[in-house]
PDB file of C-alpha atoms in Angstrom:
ATOM      1  CA  UNK R   1       0.000   0.000   0.000  1.00 42.00           C
ATOM      2  CA  UNK R   2       1.471   3.395  -1.036  1.00 44.00           C
ATOM      3  CA  UNK R   3       1.202   6.203   1.502  1.00 46.00           C
ATOM      4  CA  UNK R   4       0.480   9.863   0.672  1.00 45.00           C
ATOM      5  CA  UNK R   5       4.035  10.812   1.605  1.00 45.00           C
ATOM      6  CA  UNK R   6       5.462   8.281  -0.853  1.00 50.00           C
ATOM      7  CA  UNK R   7       3.182   9.634  -3.578  1.00 48.00           C
ATOM      8  CA  UNK R   8       4.396  13.201  -2.948  1.00 45.00           C
ATOM      9  CA  UNK R   9       8.027  12.060  -3.022  1.00 47.00           C
ATOM     10  CA  UNK R  10       7.455  10.156  -6.252  1.00 49.00           C
ATOM     11  CA  UNK R  11       5.780  13.199  -7.816  1.00 46.00           C
ATOM     12  CA  UNK R  12       8.712  15.452  -6.826  1.00 48.00           C
ATOM     13  CA  UNK R  13      11.158  12.898  -8.224  1.00 47.00           C
ATOM     14  CA  UNK R  14       9.386  12.885 -11.600  1.00 49.00           C
ATOM     15  CA  UNK R  15       8.999  16.652 -11.765  1.00 47.00           C
ATOM     16  CA  UNK R  16      12.652  17.406 -10.807  1.00 46.00           C
ATOM     17  CA  UNK R  17      13.859  19.949  -8.190  1.00 47.00           C
ATOM     18  CA  UNK R  18      11.222  21.808  -6.189  1.00 49.00           C
ATOM     19  CA  UNK R  19      10.703  25.158  -7.875  1.00 48.00           C
ATOM     20  CA  UNK R  20       9.456  26.667  -4.598  1.00 49.00           C
ATOM     21  CA  UNK R  21      12.902  26.156  -3.007  1.00 50.00           C
ATOM     22  CA  UNK R  22      14.856  29.464  -2.722  1.00 51.00           C
ATOM     23  CA  UNK R  23      17.440  29.804  -5.532  1.00 51.00           C
ATOM     24  CA  UNK R  24      20.269  30.401  -3.017  1.00 49.00           C
ATOM     25  CA  UNK R  25      19.651  26.961  -1.467  1.00 52.00           C
ATOM     26  CA  UNK R  26      19.706  25.039  -4.742  1.00 56.00           C
ATOM     27  CA  UNK R  27      22.911  23.185  -5.373  1.00 56.00           C
ATOM     28  CA  UNK R  28      24.529  24.362  -8.561  1.00 63.00           C
ATOM     29  CA  UNK R  29      26.492  21.742 -10.432  1.00 64.00           C
ATOM     30  CA  UNK R  30      28.634  23.189 -13.182  1.00 68.00           C
ATOM     31  CA  UNK R  31      28.887  21.024 -16.242  1.00 73.00           C
ATOM     32  CA  UNK R  32      32.102  20.850 -18.229  1.00 74.00           C
ATOM     33  CA  UNK R  33      31.458  22.256 -21.664  1.00 82.00           C
ATOM     34  CA  UNK R  34      33.297  21.405 -24.840  1.00 81.00           C
ATOM     35  CA  UNK R  35      35.195  24.683 -24.535  1.00 82.00           C
ATOM     36  CA  UNK R  36      36.283  23.815 -20.981  1.00 81.00           C
ATOM     37  CA  UNK R  37      37.663  20.496 -22.181  1.00 82.00           C
ATOM     38  CA  UNK R  38      39.469  22.250 -25.041  1.00 84.00           C
ATOM     39  CA  UNK R  39      40.998  24.868 -22.704  1.00 86.00           C
ATOM     40  CA  UNK R  40      42.044  22.410 -19.994  1.00 87.00           C
ATOM     41  CA  UNK R  41      45.462  21.541 -21.570  1.00 89.00           C
ATOM     42  CA  UNK R  42      46.223  25.292 -21.815  1.00 91.00           C
ATOM     43  CA  UNK R  43      45.317  25.657 -18.124  1.00 89.00           C
ATOM     44  CA  UNK R  44      47.722  22.843 -17.240  1.00 91.00           C
ATOM     45  CA  UNK R  45      50.544  24.393 -19.288  1.00 92.00           C
ATOM     46  CA  UNK R  46      50.103  27.757 -17.545  1.00 92.00           C
ATOM     47  CA  UNK R  47      49.426  26.493 -14.009  1.00 93.00           C
ATOM     48  CA  UNK R  48      51.768  23.536 -13.616  1.00 94.00           C
ATOM     49  CA  UNK R  49      55.056  25.539 -13.660  1.00 93.00           C
ATOM     50  CA  UNK R  50      53.737  27.842 -10.924  1.00 94.00           C
ATOM     51  CA  UNK R  51      52.397  24.931  -8.879  1.00 94.00           C
ATOM     52  CA  UNK R  52      55.749  23.173  -9.230  1.00 95.00           C
ATOM     53  CA  UNK R  53      57.617  26.296  -8.017  1.00 95.00           C
ATOM     54  CA  UNK R  54      55.278  26.694  -5.024  1.00 94.00           C
ATOM     55  CA  UNK R  55      55.717  23.045  -4.078  1.00 94.00           C
ATOM     56  CA  UNK R  56      59.503  23.171  -4.538  1.00 94.00           C
ATOM     57  CA  UNK R  57      60.195  26.440  -2.691  1.00 93.00           C
ATOM     58  CA  UNK R  58      57.388  26.633  -0.097  1.00 90.00           C
ATOM     59  CA  UNK R  59      55.874  23.265   0.789  1.00 92.00           C
ATOM     60  CA  UNK R  60      59.009  21.157   0.366  1.00 94.00           C
ATOM     61  CA  UNK R  61      61.125  23.305   2.776  1.00 94.00           C
ATOM     62  CA  UNK R  62      58.318  23.215   5.349  1.00 93.00           C
ATOM     63  CA  UNK R  63      58.136  19.422   5.203  1.00 94.00           C
ATOM     64  CA  UNK R  64      61.929  19.147   5.172  1.00 94.00           C
ATOM     65  CA  UNK R  65      62.213  21.465   8.189  1.00 94.00           C
ATOM     66  CA  UNK R  66      59.797  19.264  10.135  1.00 94.00           C
ATOM     67  CA  UNK R  67      61.956  16.232   9.284  1.00 95.00           C
ATOM     68  CA  UNK R  68      65.093  18.052  10.523  1.00 94.00           C
ATOM     69  CA  UNK R  69      63.264  18.868  13.767  1.00 94.00           C
ATOM     70  CA  UNK R  70      63.102  15.147  14.548  1.00 95.00           C
ATOM     71  CA  UNK R  71      66.910  14.824  14.392  1.00 94.00           C
ATOM     72  CA  UNK R  72      69.707  15.317  16.884  1.00 93.00           C
ATOM     73  CA  UNK R  73      71.812  17.223  14.396  1.00 91.00           C
ATOM     74  CA  UNK R  74      74.754  19.562  14.987  1.00 91.00           C
ATOM     75  CA  UNK R  75      75.077  22.414  12.509  1.00 90.00           C
ATOM     76  CA  UNK R  76      77.589  21.489   9.813  1.00 87.00           C
ATOM     77  CA  UNK R  77      77.763  17.815  10.781  1.00 88.00           C
ATOM     78  CA  UNK R  78      77.339  15.212   8.046  1.00 88.00           C
ATOM     79  CA  UNK R  79      75.547  12.778  10.361  1.00 90.00           C
ATOM     80  CA  UNK R  80      72.419  13.028  12.475  1.00 91.00           C
ATOM     81  CA  UNK R  81      70.420  10.768  14.768  1.00 92.00           C
ATOM     82  CA  UNK R  82      66.646  10.415  14.689  1.00 93.00           C
ATOM     83  CA  UNK R  83      65.136  11.275  18.104  1.00 93.00           C
ATOM     84  CA  UNK R  84      61.454  11.621  17.233  1.00 91.00           C
ATOM     85  CA  UNK R  85      59.720  14.513  19.028  1.00 93.00           C
ATOM     86  CA  UNK R  86      62.384  14.915  21.715  1.00 95.00           C
ATOM     87  CA  UNK R  87      63.282  18.434  20.534  1.00 94.00           C
ATOM     88  CA  UNK R  88      59.671  19.547  20.997  1.00 95.00           C
ATOM     89  CA  UNK R  89      59.501  17.916  24.459  1.00 94.00           C
ATOM     90  CA  UNK R  90      62.704  19.714  25.435  1.00 94.00           C
ATOM     91  CA  UNK R  91      61.388  23.083  24.228  1.00 94.00           C
ATOM     92  CA  UNK R  92      58.047  22.882  26.052  1.00 92.00           C
ATOM     93  CA  UNK R  93      59.751  21.472  29.168  1.00 92.00           C
ATOM     94  CA  UNK R  94      62.377  24.231  29.293  1.00 90.00           C
ATOM     95  CA  UNK R  95      61.514  27.135  31.676  1.00 89.00           C
ATOM     96  CA  UNK R  96      63.429  29.521  29.378  1.00 89.00           C
ATOM     97  CA  UNK R  97      61.037  28.652  26.540  1.00 90.00           C
ATOM     98  CA  UNK R  98      58.234  30.333  28.509  1.00 91.00           C
ATOM     99  CA  UNK R  99      60.349  33.496  28.490  1.00 92.00           C
ATOM    100  CA  UNK R 100      60.838  33.211  24.716  1.00 94.00           C
ATOM    101  CA  UNK R 101      57.083  32.838  24.178  1.00 94.00           C
ATOM    102  CA  UNK R 102      56.391  35.788  26.533  1.00 94.00           C
ATOM    103  CA  UNK R 103      58.850  38.037  24.675  1.00 94.00           C
ATOM    104  CA  UNK R 104      57.347  36.970  21.331  1.00 94.00           C
ATOM    105  CA  UNK R 105      53.819  37.750  22.570  1.00 94.00           C
ATOM    106  CA  UNK R 106      54.740  41.156  24.065  1.00 95.00           C
ATOM    107  CA  UNK R 107      56.788  42.184  21.032  1.00 95.00           C
ATOM    108  CA  UNK R 108      54.046  41.171  18.574  1.00 95.00           C
ATOM    109  CA  UNK R 109      51.100  42.702  20.442  1.00 95.00           C
ATOM    110  CA  UNK R 110      52.816  46.015  21.228  1.00 96.00           C
ATOM    111  CA  UNK R 111      54.365  46.514  17.786  1.00 96.00           C
ATOM    112  CA  UNK R 112      51.151  45.628  15.930  1.00 95.00           C
ATOM    113  CA  UNK R 113      48.945  47.777  18.169  1.00 95.00           C
ATOM    114  CA  UNK R 114      51.445  50.650  18.221  1.00 95.00           C
ATOM    115  CA  UNK R 115      52.026  50.674  14.449  1.00 95.00           C
ATOM    116  CA  UNK R 116      48.312  50.529  13.626  1.00 95.00           C
ATOM    117  CA  UNK R 117      47.165  53.080  16.241  1.00 95.00           C
ATOM    118  CA  UNK R 118      49.871  55.624  15.412  1.00 95.00           C
ATOM    119  CA  UNK R 119      49.452  54.937  11.692  1.00 94.00           C
ATOM    120  CA  UNK R 120      45.712  55.661  11.933  1.00 95.00           C
ATOM    121  CA  UNK R 121      46.405  58.851  13.887  1.00 94.00           C
ATOM    122  CA  UNK R 122      48.944  60.065  11.333  1.00 93.00           C
ATOM    123  CA  UNK R 123      46.638  59.178   8.431  1.00 93.00           C
ATOM    124  CA  UNK R 124      43.852  61.220  10.044  1.00 92.00           C
ATOM    125  CA  UNK R 125      46.162  64.225  10.295  1.00 91.00           C
ATOM    126  CA  UNK R 126      47.596  63.813   6.790  1.00 89.00           C
ATOM    127  CA  UNK R 127      44.091  63.498   5.324  1.00 88.00           C
ATOM    128  CA  UNK R 128      43.481  67.157   6.125  1.00 85.00           C
ATOM    129  CA  UNK R 129      44.441  70.006   3.798  1.00 82.00           C
ATOM    130  CA  UNK R 130      47.680  71.096   5.422  1.00 79.00           C
ATOM    131  CA  UNK R 131      50.694  72.894   3.992  1.00 81.00           C
ATOM    132  CA  UNK R 132      53.524  70.518   3.106  1.00 81.00           C
ATOM    133  CA  UNK R 133      51.475  67.358   3.626  1.00 80.00           C
ATOM    134  CA  UNK R 134      52.987  65.677   0.532  1.00 84.00           C
ATOM    135  CA  UNK R 135      56.468  66.119   2.000  1.00 87.00           C
ATOM    136  CA  UNK R 136      55.194  64.878   5.376  1.00 86.00           C
ATOM    137  CA  UNK R 137      53.716  61.730   3.776  1.00 84.00           C
ATOM    138  CA  UNK R 138      57.037  60.926   2.072  1.00 86.00           C
ATOM    139  CA  UNK R 139      58.972  61.563   5.293  1.00 88.00           C
ATOM    140  CA  UNK R 140      56.741  59.293   7.349  1.00 88.00           C
ATOM    141  CA  UNK R 141      56.860  56.471   4.794  1.00 90.00           C
ATOM    142  CA  UNK R 142      60.639  56.667   4.212  1.00 91.00           C
ATOM    143  CA  UNK R 143      61.753  54.606   7.277  1.00 91.00           C
ATOM    144  CA  UNK R 144      59.663  51.661   6.053  1.00 91.00           C
ATOM    145  CA  UNK R 145      61.737  51.267   2.881  1.00 91.00           C
ATOM    146  CA  UNK R 146      65.082  51.689   4.647  1.00 90.00           C
ATOM    147  CA  UNK R 147      67.250  48.706   5.464  1.00 90.00           C
ATOM    148  CA  UNK R 148      66.594  47.272   8.908  1.00 90.00           C
ATOM    149  CA  UNK R 149      70.344  46.945   9.417  1.00 92.00           C
ATOM    150  CA  UNK R 150      70.940  50.643   8.702  1.00 92.00           C
ATOM    151  CA  UNK R 151      68.033  51.723  10.880  1.00 92.00           C
ATOM    152  CA  UNK R 152      69.282  49.504  13.709  1.00 92.00           C
ATOM    153  CA  UNK R 153      72.816  50.946  13.563  1.00 93.00           C
ATOM    154  CA  UNK R 154      71.502  54.524  13.684  1.00 93.00           C
ATOM    155  CA  UNK R 155      69.274  53.813  16.680  1.00 93.00           C
ATOM    156  CA  UNK R 156      72.077  51.982  18.505  1.00 92.00           C
ATOM    157  CA  UNK R 157      74.019  55.257  18.365  1.00 91.00           C
ATOM    158  CA  UNK R 158      70.947  57.244  19.495  1.00 92.00           C
ATOM    159  CA  UNK R 159      70.317  54.974  22.504  1.00 91.00           C
ATOM    160  CA  UNK R 160      73.993  54.735  23.521  1.00 90.00           C
ATOM    161  CA  UNK R 161      74.061  56.077  27.126  1.00 87.00           C
ATOM    162  CA  UNK R 162      77.600  57.521  26.776  1.00 86.00           C
ATOM    163  CA  UNK R 163      77.882  59.044  23.287  1.00 86.00           C
ATOM    164  CA  UNK R 164      74.273  58.802  22.095  1.00 86.00           C
ATOM    165  CA  UNK R 165      71.992  61.707  21.195  1.00 88.00           C
ATOM    166  CA  UNK R 166      69.266  60.615  23.593  1.00 89.00           C
ATOM    167  CA  UNK R 167      71.716  60.412  26.496  1.00 87.00           C
ATOM    168  CA  UNK R 168      73.054  63.902  25.689  1.00 89.00           C
ATOM    169  CA  UNK R 169      69.539  65.362  25.684  1.00 90.00           C
ATOM    170  CA  UNK R 170      68.708  63.720  29.014  1.00 89.00           C
ATOM    171  CA  UNK R 171      71.969  64.931  30.589  1.00 88.00           C
ATOM    172  CA  UNK R 172      71.266  68.487  29.378  1.00 89.00           C
ATOM    173  CA  UNK R 173      67.953  68.265  31.257  1.00 88.00           C
ATOM    174  CA  UNK R 174      69.696  67.061  34.408  1.00 86.00           C
ATOM    175  CA  UNK R 175      68.632  63.408  34.080  1.00 87.00           C
ATOM    176  CA  UNK R 176      70.765  60.340  33.544  1.00 85.00           C
ATOM    177  CA  UNK R 177      70.426  58.039  30.561  1.00 83.00           C
ATOM    178  CA  UNK R 178      68.931  54.569  31.218  1.00 86.00           C
ATOM    179  CA  UNK R 179      71.156  51.563  30.578  1.00 86.00           C
ATOM    180  CA  UNK R 180      69.251  50.503  27.483  1.00 87.00           C
ATOM    181  CA  UNK R 181      71.637  47.684  26.531  1.00 87.00           C
ATOM    182  CA  UNK R 182      72.317  46.176  29.963  1.00 85.00           C
ATOM    183  CA  UNK R 183      68.761  45.974  31.304  1.00 86.00           C
ATOM    184  CA  UNK R 184      66.765  43.073  29.766  1.00 83.00           C
ATOM    185  CA  UNK R 185      63.450  44.886  30.265  1.00 83.00           C
ATOM    186  CA  UNK R 186      64.694  48.064  28.579  1.00 90.00           C
ATOM    187  CA  UNK R 187      66.256  46.253  25.613  1.00 93.00           C
ATOM    188  CA  UNK R 188      62.868  44.843  24.639  1.00 92.00           C
ATOM    189  CA  UNK R 189      61.182  48.257  24.791  1.00 93.00           C
ATOM    190  CA  UNK R 190      64.121  49.827  22.927  1.00 93.00           C
ATOM    191  CA  UNK R 191      63.651  47.424  20.014  1.00 94.00           C
ATOM    192  CA  UNK R 192      59.858  47.849  20.158  1.00 95.00           C
ATOM    193  CA  UNK R 193      60.194  51.659  19.857  1.00 95.00           C
ATOM    194  CA  UNK R 194      62.455  51.366  16.810  1.00 95.00           C
ATOM    195  CA  UNK R 195      60.300  48.701  15.155  1.00 95.00           C
ATOM    196  CA  UNK R 196      57.132  50.806  15.571  1.00 95.00           C
ATOM    197  CA  UNK R 197      58.943  53.921  14.289  1.00 94.00           C
ATOM    198  CA  UNK R 198      60.111  52.020  11.207  1.00 93.00           C
ATOM    199  CA  UNK R 199      56.753  50.462  10.332  1.00 92.00           C
ATOM    200  CA  UNK R 200      54.107  53.039  11.292  1.00 92.00           C
ATOM    201  CA  UNK R 201      54.585  54.804   7.946  1.00 92.00           C
ATOM    202  CA  UNK R 202      53.351  51.679   6.159  1.00 93.00           C
ATOM    203  CA  UNK R 203      50.162  51.632   8.253  1.00 94.00           C
ATOM    204  CA  UNK R 204      49.695  55.392   7.812  1.00 94.00           C
ATOM    205  CA  UNK R 205      49.919  55.237   4.014  1.00 93.00           C
ATOM    206  CA  UNK R 206      47.508  52.299   3.758  1.00 94.00           C
ATOM    207  CA  UNK R 207      45.022  53.972   6.119  1.00 94.00           C
ATOM    208  CA  UNK R 208      45.362  57.273   4.245  1.00 93.00           C
ATOM    209  CA  UNK R 209      44.532  55.615   0.915  1.00 91.00           C
ATOM    210  CA  UNK R 210      41.460  53.991   2.498  1.00 92.00           C
ATOM    211  CA  UNK R 211      40.290  57.286   4.040  1.00 92.00           C
ATOM    212  CA  UNK R 212      40.503  59.053   0.685  1.00 90.00           C
ATOM    213  CA  UNK R 213      38.223  56.356  -0.778  1.00 89.00           C
ATOM    214  CA  UNK R 214      35.419  57.020   1.744  1.00 88.00           C
ATOM    215  CA  UNK R 215      32.415  58.358  -0.242  1.00 88.00           C
ATOM    216  CA  UNK R 216      32.050  62.105   0.236  1.00 87.00           C
ATOM    217  CA  UNK R 217      28.248  61.903   0.124  1.00 88.00           C
ATOM    218  CA  UNK R 218      28.240  59.836   3.327  1.00 87.00           C
ATOM    219  CA  UNK R 219      30.298  62.476   5.135  1.00 87.00           C
ATOM    220  CA  UNK R 220      28.060  65.235   3.757  1.00 88.00           C
ATOM    221  CA  UNK R 221      24.951  63.342   4.899  1.00 90.00           C
ATOM    222  CA  UNK R 222      26.465  62.935   8.372  1.00 88.00           C
ATOM    223  CA  UNK R 223      27.238  66.663   8.495  1.00 88.00           C
ATOM    224  CA  UNK R 224      23.676  67.530   7.427  1.00 89.00           C
ATOM    225  CA  UNK R 225      22.367  65.280  10.226  1.00 87.00           C
ATOM    226  CA  UNK R 226      24.415  67.299  12.682  1.00 86.00           C
ATOM    227  CA  UNK R 227      27.147  64.755  13.362  1.00 86.00           C
ATOM    228  CA  UNK R 228      30.334  66.273  14.761  1.00 86.00           C
ATOM    229  CA  UNK R 229      33.735  65.446  13.304  1.00 84.00           C
ATOM    230  CA  UNK R 230      34.387  62.968  16.119  1.00 86.00           C
ATOM    231  CA  UNK R 231      31.011  61.275  15.641  1.00 88.00           C
ATOM    232  CA  UNK R 232      31.486  61.071  11.851  1.00 89.00           C
ATOM    233  CA  UNK R 233      34.915  59.482  12.338  1.00 89.00           C
ATOM    234  CA  UNK R 234      33.749  56.775  14.736  1.00 89.00           C
ATOM    235  CA  UNK R 235      30.332  56.127  13.114  1.00 88.00           C
ATOM    236  CA  UNK R 236      31.121  56.513   9.400  1.00 88.00           C
ATOM    237  CA  UNK R 237      34.840  56.501   8.612  1.00 90.00           C
ATOM    238  CA  UNK R 238      36.105  53.891  11.084  1.00 89.00           C
ATOM    239  CA  UNK R 239      33.513  51.196  10.114  1.00 88.00           C
ATOM    240  CA  UNK R 240      34.358  51.743   6.441  1.00 89.00           C
ATOM    241  CA  UNK R 241      38.039  51.226   7.277  1.00 90.00           C
ATOM    242  CA  UNK R 242      37.414  47.722   8.649  1.00 88.00           C
ATOM    243  CA  UNK R 243      38.721  45.901   5.503  1.00 87.00           C
ATOM    244  CA  UNK R 244      41.903  47.981   5.727  1.00 91.00           C
ATOM    245  CA  UNK R 245      42.208  47.323   9.457  1.00 92.00           C
ATOM    246  CA  UNK R 246      41.795  43.607   8.845  1.00 88.00           C
ATOM    247  CA  UNK R 247      44.454  43.635   6.117  1.00 89.00           C
ATOM    248  CA  UNK R 248      46.909  45.586   8.277  1.00 93.00           C
ATOM    249  CA  UNK R 249      46.254  43.383  11.293  1.00 91.00           C
ATOM    250  CA  UNK R 250      47.061  40.287   9.251  1.00 89.00           C
ATOM    251  CA  UNK R 251      50.180  41.605   7.518  1.00 91.00           C
ATOM    252  CA  UNK R 252      51.719  43.478  10.477  1.00 93.00           C
ATOM    253  CA  UNK R 253      51.200  40.517  12.804  1.00 92.00           C
ATOM    254  CA  UNK R 254      52.906  38.133  10.387  1.00 90.00           C
ATOM    255  CA  UNK R 255      55.787  40.601   9.908  1.00 92.00           C
ATOM    256  CA  UNK R 256      56.224  41.168  13.669  1.00 94.00           C
ATOM    257  CA  UNK R 257      56.380  37.438  14.381  1.00 92.00           C
ATOM    258  CA  UNK R 258      59.144  37.157  11.765  1.00 91.00           C
ATOM    259  CA  UNK R 259      61.119  40.271  12.820  1.00 92.00           C
ATOM    260  CA  UNK R 260      64.839  39.575  12.788  1.00 93.00           C
ATOM    261  CA  UNK R 261      67.143  42.285  11.417  1.00 91.00           C
ATOM    262  CA  UNK R 262      66.527  44.966  14.065  1.00 92.00           C
ATOM    263  CA  UNK R 263      66.825  42.449  16.908  1.00 93.00           C
ATOM    264  CA  UNK R 264      70.038  41.041  15.458  1.00 92.00           C
ATOM    265  CA  UNK R 265      71.670  44.475  15.012  1.00 93.00           C
ATOM    266  CA  UNK R 266      70.533  46.129  18.252  1.00 92.00           C
ATOM    267  CA  UNK R 267      70.858  43.140  20.608  1.00 91.00           C
ATOM    268  CA  UNK R 268      73.181  40.531  19.029  1.00 89.00           C
ATOM    269  CA  UNK R 269      73.066  38.276  22.100  1.00 86.00           C
ATOM    270  CA  UNK R 270      69.276  38.459  22.369  1.00 83.00           C
ATOM    271  CA  UNK R 271      69.322  39.582  25.997  1.00 84.00           C
ATOM    272  CA  UNK R 272      65.654  40.253  26.735  1.00 87.00           C
ATOM    273  CA  UNK R 273      64.676  40.320  23.037  1.00 90.00           C
ATOM    274  CA  UNK R 274      64.783  36.633  22.121  1.00 92.00           C
ATOM    275  CA  UNK R 275      61.647  35.956  20.114  1.00 94.00           C
ATOM    276  CA  UNK R 276      60.885  32.591  18.540  1.00 94.00           C
ATOM    277  CA  UNK R 277      62.451  33.722  15.270  1.00 93.00           C
ATOM    278  CA  UNK R 278      65.642  34.893  16.969  1.00 94.00           C
ATOM    279  CA  UNK R 279      65.778  31.810  19.212  1.00 94.00           C
ATOM    280  CA  UNK R 280      65.789  29.672  16.069  1.00 94.00           C
ATOM    281  CA  UNK R 281      68.763  31.659  14.742  1.00 94.00           C
ATOM    282  CA  UNK R 282      70.673  31.510  18.038  1.00 93.00           C
ATOM    283  CA  UNK R 283      70.199  27.759  18.385  1.00 93.00           C
ATOM    284  CA  UNK R 284      71.343  27.087  14.803  1.00 93.00           C
ATOM    285  CA  UNK R 285      74.311  29.469  14.486  1.00 91.00           C
ATOM    286  CA  UNK R 286      75.395  30.292  18.049  1.00 90.00           C
ATOM    287  CA  UNK R 287      74.719  27.025  19.902  1.00 92.00           C
ATOM    288  CA  UNK R 288      75.042  24.760  16.848  1.00 92.00           C
ATOM    289  CA  UNK R 289      71.868  22.718  17.409  1.00 94.00           C
ATOM    290  CA  UNK R 290      70.296  22.565  13.943  1.00 94.00           C
ATOM    291  CA  UNK R 291      67.668  19.979  14.894  1.00 94.00           C
ATOM    292  CA  UNK R 292      66.450  21.983  17.910  1.00 95.00           C
ATOM    293  CA  UNK R 293      66.444  25.144  15.796  1.00 95.00           C
ATOM    294  CA  UNK R 294      64.255  23.388  13.214  1.00 95.00           C
ATOM    295  CA  UNK R 295      61.823  22.433  16.006  1.00 95.00           C
ATOM    296  CA  UNK R 296      61.572  26.085  17.120  1.00 95.00           C
ATOM    297  CA  UNK R 297      60.976  27.131  13.495  1.00 95.00           C
ATOM    298  CA  UNK R 298      58.224  24.542  13.148  1.00 95.00           C
ATOM    299  CA  UNK R 299      56.531  25.833  16.323  1.00 95.00           C
ATOM    300  CA  UNK R 300      56.688  29.365  14.915  1.00 94.00           C
ATOM    301  CA  UNK R 301      55.206  28.152  11.632  1.00 93.00           C
ATOM    302  CA  UNK R 302      52.351  26.424  13.503  1.00 94.00           C
ATOM    303  CA  UNK R 303      51.598  29.647  15.424  1.00 92.00           C
ATOM    304  CA  UNK R 304      51.598  31.674  12.188  1.00 90.00           C
ATOM    305  CA  UNK R 305      49.295  29.153  10.518  1.00 91.00           C
ATOM    306  CA  UNK R 306      46.822  29.062  13.424  1.00 91.00           C
ATOM    307  CA  UNK R 307      46.694  32.854  13.742  1.00 87.00           C
ATOM    308  CA  UNK R 308      46.159  33.284  10.011  1.00 86.00           C
ATOM    309  CA  UNK R 309      43.341  30.725   9.938  1.00 87.00           C
ATOM    310  CA  UNK R 310      41.681  32.301  12.992  1.00 85.00           C
ATOM    311  CA  UNK R 311      41.906  35.780  11.505  1.00 80.00           C
ATOM    312  CA  UNK R 312      40.520  34.673   8.139  1.00 80.00           C
ATOM    313  CA  UNK R 313      37.826  32.494   9.684  1.00 78.00           C
ATOM    314  CA  UNK R 314      36.631  34.647  12.598  1.00 73.00           C
ATOM    315  CA  UNK R 315      37.667  38.273  12.263  1.00 68.00           C
ATOM    316  CA  UNK R 316      36.867  38.553   8.553  1.00 67.00           C
ATOM    317  CA  UNK R 317      33.171  37.944   9.334  1.00 68.00           C
ATOM    318  CA  UNK R 318      33.091  41.240  11.234  1.00 64.00           C
ATOM    319  CA  UNK R 319      34.526  43.209   8.315  1.00 64.00           C
ATOM    320  CA  UNK R 320      32.381  45.584   6.238  1.00 61.00           C
ATOM    321  CA  UNK R 321      33.119  45.327   2.528  1.00 57.00           C
ATOM    322  CA  UNK R 322      30.422  47.769   1.428  1.00 56.00           C
TER     323      UNK R 322
END
């Protein structure tokens, strides 16, 4: 005996997809056309060289680095012993590793927040019609394109407590210069100040370009409604800058986690400034433990991957694109 439900199902099966179903919920299956089949060999010719380069120079080193992290290998040695995950167990069981993670977290959070906040402030100022603003924009952006080594050497001289410019200014005011290079807490903040100074121009230029793309009619409508400049900034401009903020958050965070040149030049021994990136360098070329260094690099890669996925998966949903 056939029930009413079975009859309805059979009717729907004969008549095809339910036309009352919303179009957005219908599953679209793209059929390969004759042109697609004809163009597929051209696609392979164009795509395969790039895919091969990506695999050879990005994915292969990552996999190879993970293999090296499972070895007890001295830098420069022609032999190595497989020790499984012992390097990872040693890192997470080492009390000094907590300090490395803390320095990495503080350095990343402060440099990202400082660069973006100061960059937004500068962009707001430079977006006004001021005399000499073109020269000011070039001056602010210039440190970003300078070599990190050169910038580090200049700031080492500035922070020098004996012959440095900063020490001379403080002494002229009757104060003594802090021991920037001998105090582990001050060395971290010294490098943070220089890193923010070098990179805030990048954030300022990107924010400035986004501000100049804000539709004028929205600002005029806000002014007609009686919104003050402060209210228009926080209610109109800042929400429209969310795609730019998301982009800067992603790129500056990845760059801060991989910062190396300034730390190497200003604090060669890494006293108080040993981030994960610099710890990997010290272990490989100062201590000579290539396998342990590869394990630290793999941990850094895992952190970068997780943070990128979280940012793309969670924060991007809160971004306005229109």
